[in-house]
Amino acid sequence: MNELAVIDPVEQMEALLLPNSTVDMASATHHFLSGMYIRHMSAPAGMLLLGHRHKTTHPNLLLKGRMRLWMNGIVQDIEAPHIFESVTGSRKVAVTLEDVEFATFHITTETNVETLEDELFEKSNTWLEFHKRKELCQP
C-alpha cells in the first residue's frame, strides 16, 4: 500500500506566492547588542508574510501596527505593542492589517548574518529550490 505524502499547507502557499513576492526578509535590519541579535523588519498594510520555521524559542515584539497572525494552529489578531513567544519549530504566517514593524530577539554572540540564518531558521525545500533557480538565472 502506498503512503500518501504529508503536504505542508504553508509550504504549498509559499510555492504559489514566491514567484510573485515583493518583500524579501533578507532586507531586514540587524542589530547586535551584548550577547543578543535583534532582527527588525517593516511591511506595509495588506501584505501576506510567511516566515521560516524557527530552530529556537525566542521572544517577538510587534512594535507598530496590527496583523492577523497564524502560528501553531492558532489565529489571532494582534496590535502593537504586543510581545509573544515563538517556540522551537514554529512557523508564522501573517496578514498585515496596518503598516507594521516587527522584531525577533535571539540570545547569541554570533554576528555573521548568514551564519545566524543557518543557526536560527529551517528554510523549506520550496524556498531553497526557488532561490537556487533564481540564482541560476542571474547574469
mmCIF file of N, CA, C and O in Angstrom, residues 25-31 37-43 61 63-64 100-106:
data_model
loop_
_atom_site.group_PDB
_atom_site.id
_atom_site.type_symbol
_atom_site.label_atom_id
_atom_site.label_comp_id
_atom_site.label_asym_id
_atom_site.label_seq_id
_atom_site.Cartn_x
_atom_site.Cartn_y
_atom_site.Cartn_z
ATOM 1 N N MET A 25 12.676 38.972 3.220
ATOM 2 C CA MET A 25 13.087 39.163 4.612
ATOM 3 C C MET A 25 14.582 39.419 4.729
ATOM 4 O O MET A 25 15.056 39.872 5.755
ATOM 5 N N ALA A 26 15.326 39.132 3.662
ATOM 6 C CA ALA A 26 16.749 39.441 3.691
ATOM 7 C C ALA A 26 16.960 40.944 3.832
ATOM 8 O O ALA A 26 18.047 41.394 4.181
ATOM 9 N N SER A 27 15.912 41.736 3.576
ATOM 10 C CA SER A 27 16.020 43.183 3.714
ATOM 11 C C SER A 27 15.790 43.637 5.158
ATOM 12 O O SER A 27 15.723 44.825 5.420
ATOM 13 N N ALA A 28 15.695 42.704 6.077
ATOM 14 C CA ALA A 28 15.560 43.047 7.485
ATOM 15 C C ALA A 28 16.802 43.794 7.944
ATOM 16 O O ALA A 28 17.879 43.657 7.365
ATOM 17 N N THR A 29 16.633 44.598 8.983
ATOM 18 C CA THR A 29 17.801 45.244 9.583
ATOM 19 C C THR A 29 18.260 44.402 10.761
ATOM 20 O O THR A 29 17.445 43.728 11.407
ATOM 21 N N HIS A 30 19.545 44.444 11.022
ATOM 22 C CA HIS A 30 20.150 43.569 12.023
ATOM 23 C C HIS A 30 20.851 44.409 13.071
ATOM 24 O O HIS A 30 21.608 45.323 12.740
ATOM 25 N N HIS A 31 20.583 44.106 14.332
ATOM 26 C CA HIS A 31 21.178 44.841 15.446
ATOM 27 C C HIS A 31 21.860 43.838 16.366
ATOM 28 O O HIS A 31 21.303 42.789 16.670
ATOM 29 N N TYR A 37 21.035 39.195 19.342
ATOM 30 C CA TYR A 37 20.787 39.556 17.947
ATOM 31 C C TYR A 37 19.322 39.942 17.826
ATOM 32 O O TYR A 37 18.439 39.196 18.247
ATOM 33 N N ILE A 38 19.057 41.117 17.282
ATOM 34 C CA ILE A 38 17.686 41.585 17.068
ATOM 35 C C ILE A 38 17.483 41.735 15.569
ATOM 36 O O ILE A 38 18.248 42.427 14.899
ATOM 37 N N ARG A 39 16.468 41.066 15.061
ATOM 38 C CA ARG A 39 16.131 41.121 13.630
ATOM 39 C C ARG A 39 14.858 41.952 13.518
ATOM 40 O O ARG A 39 13.830 41.609 14.095
ATOM 41 N N HIS A 40 14.939 43.052 12.765
ATOM 42 C CA HIS A 40 13.836 44.005 12.670
ATOM 43 C C HIS A 40 13.378 44.108 11.223
ATOM 44 O O HIS A 40 14.191 44.179 10.311
ATOM 45 N N MET A 41 12.072 44.098 11.012
ATOM 46 C CA MET A 41 11.539 44.258 9.657
ATOM 47 C C MET A 41 10.295 45.116 9.688
ATOM 48 O O MET A 41 9.659 45.266 10.716
ATOM 49 N N SER A 42 10.012 45.705 8.520
ATOM 50 C CA SER A 42 8.801 46.508 8.331
ATOM 51 C C SER A 42 8.055 45.966 7.130
ATOM 52 O O SER A 42 8.671 45.438 6.204
ATOM 53 N N ALA A 43 6.749 46.116 7.125
ATOM 54 C CA ALA A 43 5.937 45.718 5.973
ATOM 55 C C ALA A 43 4.700 46.606 5.921
ATOM 56 O O ALA A 43 4.134 46.960 6.965
ATOM 57 N N LEU A 61 8.323 40.888 19.115
ATOM 58 C CA LEU A 61 7.678 42.131 19.520
ATOM 59 C C LEU A 61 7.092 42.809 18.291
ATOM 60 O O LEU A 61 7.822 43.112 17.340
ATOM 61 N N LEU A 63 6.055 46.033 17.117
ATOM 62 C CA LEU A 63 6.360 47.396 17.563
ATOM 63 C C LEU A 63 5.342 48.423 17.094
ATOM 64 O O LEU A 63 5.124 49.446 17.736
ATOM 65 N N LYS A 64 4.747 48.163 15.915
ATOM 66 C CA LYS A 64 3.842 49.125 15.306
ATOM 67 C C LYS A 64 2.811 48.365 14.486
ATOM 68 O O LYS A 64 3.129 47.365 13.839
ATOM 69 N N VAL A 100 3.304 47.629 9.592
ATOM 70 C CA VAL A 100 3.842 47.020 10.808
ATOM 71 C C VAL A 100 5.356 47.154 10.877
ATOM 72 O O VAL A 100 6.038 47.282 9.864
ATOM 73 N N GLU A 101 5.839 47.120 12.110
ATOM 74 C CA GLU A 101 7.245 46.926 12.423
ATOM 75 C C GLU A 101 7.285 45.787 13.420
ATOM 76 O O GLU A 101 6.467 45.731 14.347
ATOM 77 N N PHE A 102 8.230 44.875 13.211
ATOM 78 C CA PHE A 102 8.248 43.630 13.944
ATOM 79 C C PHE A 102 9.700 43.273 14.254
ATOM 80 O O PHE A 102 10.578 43.513 13.430
ATOM 81 N N ALA A 103 9.967 42.722 15.424
ATOM 82 C CA ALA A 103 11.332 42.324 15.768
ATOM 83 C C ALA A 103 11.327 40.983 16.483
ATOM 84 O O ALA A 103 10.397 40.666 17.222
ATOM 85 N N THR A 104 12.396 40.215 16.228
ATOM 86 C CA THR A 104 12.630 38.979 16.980
ATOM 87 C C THR A 104 13.966 39.147 17.705
ATOM 88 O O THR A 104 14.856 39.861 17.245
ATOM 89 N N PHE A 105 14.087 38.480 18.843
ATOM 90 C CA PHE A 105 15.259 38.620 19.709
ATOM 91 C C PHE A 105 15.879 37.249 19.939
ATOM 92 O O PHE A 105 15.168 36.298 20.291
ATOM 93 N N HIS A 106 17.193 37.158 19.753
ATOM 94 C CA HIS A 106 17.875 35.872 19.861
ATOM 95 C C HIS A 106 19.137 36.026 20.705
ATOM 96 O O HIS A 106 19.952 36.925 20.454
#
